[in-house]
Coordinates of C-alpha atoms in Angstrom, one line a residue:
M1 CA 10.3 -28.8 12.0
D2 CA 7.2 -28.6 9.8
Q3 CA 8.7 -25.8 7.8
Q4 CA 11.8 -27.9 7.2
N5 CA 9.7 -31.0 6.3
T6 CA 7.7 -28.9 3.7
T7 CA 10.9 -27.6 2.2
L8 CA 12.4 -31.1 1.8
A9 CA 9.1 -32.4 0.4
V10 CA 8.8 -29.6 -2.1
Q11 CA 12.4 -30.1 -3.3
G12 CA 11.7 -33.7 -3.7
Y13 CA 8.8 -33.0 -6.0
L14 CA 10.8 -30.5 -8.0
D15 CA 13.6 -33.0 -8.4
E16 CA 11.1 -35.5 -9.8
L17 CA 9.5 -32.9 -12.1
A18 CA 13.0 -32.0 -13.6
G19 CA 13.2 -35.5 -15.0
L20 CA 9.8 -35.6 -16.6
Q21 CA 8.8 -34.8 -20.2
G22 CA 5.3 -34.0 -21.2
D23 CA 2.2 -32.5 -19.4
S24 CA 0.4 -35.7 -18.9
L25 CA 3.2 -37.2 -16.7
A26 CA 3.9 -33.9 -14.9
E27 CA 0.4 -32.7 -14.0
P28 CA -0.2 -35.4 -11.3
L29 CA 3.1 -34.6 -9.7
V30 CA 2.4 -30.8 -9.9
R31 CA -0.9 -31.4 -8.1
D32 CA 0.9 -33.4 -5.4
L33 CA 3.5 -30.6 -5.2
L34 CA 0.8 -28.0 -4.7
A35 CA -1.1 -30.1 -2.1
R36 CA 2.1 -30.6 -0.1
S37 CA 2.9 -26.8 -0.1
V38 CA -0.6 -25.5 0.3
G39 CA -0.1 -24.6 4.0
R40 CA 2.8 -22.3 3.1
L41 CA 1.0 -20.9 0.0
E42 CA -2.0 -20.1 2.2
L43 CA 0.2 -18.3 4.7
L44 CA 1.8 -16.2 1.9
C45 CA -1.6 -15.5 0.3
G46 CA -3.1 -14.3 3.6
A47 CA -0.1 -12.2 4.5
L48 CA 0.0 -10.4 1.1
L49 CA -3.8 -10.0 0.9
F50 CA -4.5 -8.5 4.4
R51 CA -1.3 -6.5 4.7
S52 CA -0.9 -5.1 1.1
Y53 CA -4.4 -5.3 -0.4
P54 CA -6.8 -4.9 2.5
R55 CA -9.4 -3.0 0.4
L56 CA -10.0 -6.2 -1.6
T57 CA -11.1 -7.9 1.7
R58 CA -13.9 -5.3 2.1
A59 CA -17.2 -4.8 0.1
P60 CA -17.8 -5.2 -2.8
L61 CA -15.3 -8.0 -3.2
N62 CA -14.9 -9.4 0.3
L63 CA -12.1 -11.5 -0.8
Q64 CA -10.9 -14.2 1.6
T65 CA -7.6 -16.0 1.8
E66 CA -9.2 -19.3 0.8
E67 CA -10.6 -17.7 -2.5
M68 CA -7.4 -16.2 -3.3
L69 CA -5.5 -19.4 -2.7
G70 CA -7.8 -21.3 -5.1
A71 CA -7.1 -18.7 -7.8
V72 CA -3.4 -18.9 -7.2
V73 CA -3.4 -22.6 -7.3
E74 CA -5.2 -22.6 -10.7
R75 CA -2.6 -20.1 -11.9
L76 CA 0.3 -22.3 -10.8
L77 CA -1.3 -25.4 -12.3
K78 CA -1.0 -23.6 -15.7
A79 CA 2.3 -22.0 -15.1
M80 CA 4.0 -25.3 -14.0
R81 CA 3.1 -26.8 -17.4
K82 CA 6.1 -24.8 -18.7
A83 CA 8.0 -23.7 -15.7
R84 CA 10.4 -26.1 -14.1
P85 CA 11.8 -24.4 -10.9
G86 CA 15.0 -26.1 -9.8
N87 CA 14.7 -25.4 -6.1
V88 CA 12.3 -24.3 -3.4
R89 CA 13.3 -20.7 -3.6
Q90 CA 12.5 -20.5 -7.4
F91 CA 9.1 -22.3 -6.8
F92 CA 8.0 -19.8 -4.2
A93 CA 9.3 -16.9 -6.2
I94 CA 6.9 -18.1 -9.0
A95 CA 4.1 -18.5 -6.5
N96 CA 4.7 -15.0 -5.1
Q97 CA 4.6 -13.5 -8.6
H98 CA 1.3 -15.1 -9.4
M99 CA -0.1 -13.9 -6.1
R100 CA 0.8 -10.4 -7.0
W101 CA -0.6 -10.8 -10.5
E102 CA -3.9 -12.2 -9.2
L103 CA -4.4 -9.4 -6.6
N104 CA -3.3 -6.7 -9.1
D105 CA -5.9 -8.1 -11.6
L106 CA -8.6 -7.9 -9.0
A107 CA -7.6 -4.4 -7.9
R108 CA -7.7 -3.2 -11.5
R109 CA -11.2 -4.7 -12.0
L110 CA -12.3 -3.0 -8.9
D111 CA -10.9 0.4 -10.0
E112 CA -12.8 -0.1 -13.3
Q113 CA -16.2 -0.4 -11.7
P114 CA -18.6 2.6 -12.0
P115 CA -17.7 5.7 -9.9
A116 CA -19.5 6.4 -6.7
A117 CA -22.1 8.6 -8.4
Q118 CA -23.5 5.5 -10.1
I119 CA -23.6 3.4 -7.0
P120 CA -26.8 3.3 -4.9
D121 CA -26.8 6.0 -2.2
G122 CA -26.3 3.7 0.7
H123 CA -22.9 2.6 -0.7
A124 CA -21.5 5.7 -2.1
A125 CA -19.8 7.0 1.1
A126 CA -18.3 3.6 1.9
A127 CA -16.9 3.3 -1.6
E128 CA -15.3 6.7 -1.3
S129 CA -13.8 6.0 2.1
T130 CA -12.0 2.9 1.0
G131 CA -10.1 4.8 -1.6
S132 CA -10.7 2.4 -4.5
Q133 CA -8.2 4.4 -6.7
V134 CA -4.5 3.7 -6.3
S135 CA -2.6 6.8 -5.5
P136 CA 0.3 7.9 -7.8
V137 CA 2.6 7.8 -4.7
A138 CA 1.7 4.1 -4.1
R139 CA 2.2 3.3 -7.8
R140 CA 5.7 4.9 -7.8
L141 CA 6.7 3.1 -4.7
F142 CA 5.5 -0.3 -5.7
Q143 CA 7.1 0.2 -9.2
A144 CA 10.4 0.9 -7.4
I145 CA 10.0 -2.3 -5.4
D146 CA 9.4 -4.2 -8.7
D147 CA 12.5 -2.7 -10.1
L148 CA 14.8 -3.9 -7.3
P149 CA 17.3 -6.6 -8.0
E150 CA 15.7 -10.1 -7.7
E151 CA 17.3 -11.1 -4.4
E152 CA 16.5 -7.8 -2.7
R153 CA 13.0 -7.7 -4.1
E154 CA 12.2 -11.2 -2.8
A155 CA 13.5 -10.5 0.6
F156 CA 11.9 -7.1 1.0
S157 CA 8.5 -8.3 -0.2
L158 CA 8.5 -11.2 2.1
I159 CA 9.5 -9.2 5.2
R160 CA 8.1 -5.7 4.6
I161 CA 5.1 -6.3 2.5
Q162 CA 3.9 -9.8 3.4
G163 CA 4.9 -9.5 7.0
L164 CA 6.8 -12.8 7.3
T165 CA 9.5 -13.2 10.0
R166 CA 13.2 -13.3 9.0
S167 CA 13.2 -17.0 9.8
E168 CA 10.2 -17.8 7.6
A169 CA 11.7 -15.7 4.7
A170 CA 15.0 -17.5 5.1
E171 CA 13.3 -20.9 4.9
I172 CA 11.5 -19.9 1.7
L173 CA 14.6 -18.4 0.1
D174 CA 16.8 -21.1 1.3
V175 CA 19.4 -18.7 2.8
S176 CA 20.5 -17.8 6.3
V177 CA 18.5 -15.2 8.4
K178 CA 21.6 -12.9 8.2
T179 CA 21.5 -13.1 4.5
V180 CA 17.8 -12.1 4.5
Q181 CA 18.5 -9.1 6.7
R182 CA 21.4 -8.0 4.5
R183 CA 19.2 -8.2 1.4
V184 CA 16.4 -6.2 3.1
N185 CA 18.9 -3.6 4.2
R186 CA 20.2 -3.2 0.7
A187 CA 16.6 -2.9 -0.6
V188 CA 15.8 -0.2 1.9
L189 CA 18.9 1.7 0.9
L190 CA 18.1 1.4 -2.9
L191 CA 14.5 2.5 -2.3
S192 CA 15.6 5.4 -0.2
H193 CA 17.6 6.7 -3.1
T194 CA 14.8 6.0 -5.6
V195 CA 11.7 7.2 -3.7
G196 CA 13.2 9.2 -0.8
D197 CA 11.2 12.2 -2.0
L198 CA 8.0 10.4 -1.4
R199 CA 8.0 9.0 2.2
P200 CA 10.1 6.9 4.4
V201 CA 10.4 3.4 3.1
D202 CA 9.2 2.0 6.4
S203 CA 5.8 3.7 5.8
L204 CA 4.7 1.5 2.9
P205 CA 1.3 2.3 1.5
S206 CA -1.2 -0.4 2.4
E207 CA -2.0 -1.3 -1.2
P208 CA -0.1 -1.2 -4.5

């Protein structure tokens, strides 16, 4: 019931935003929209962070869901000055994209840090064991996911990467559970053709 209430409330804010002109009028409404959807945004942030970017939760970043959520909300405040999603699915698609951008930026900065040889002795082994560099295999697979058709990419990312249930994904995408499953199945088929020489699709790398 709470999921449904959130969906209806978010759609109401989006409908109001569609009729507004100018940042000064839209910003208070955008803040109310983000406040109303913060619970679901936090769920999505946590799922993506801990399932797909776990190394960012360890030293030296020790990133937590609350910190990521704050950064994503800041991104959305800026993005919504121009973006006017017409429905809940489009809104959460924008949110998911900014979550990926935020985590990719953090991962890139982490990879650009000095190599283990320049790190104090007590931390060198730990840095090496966490595998700070992204493997070519992981890069190819996540590039293939990014290249999927929009509907398949959304469903696959929510289910297989962020770990949501089919019901939760269906709520976000505003489609039936069966439709979500069909899209995931199509995504798996497409990925099998694209990266079948790498590894089974079900064995996704833990980090992009």
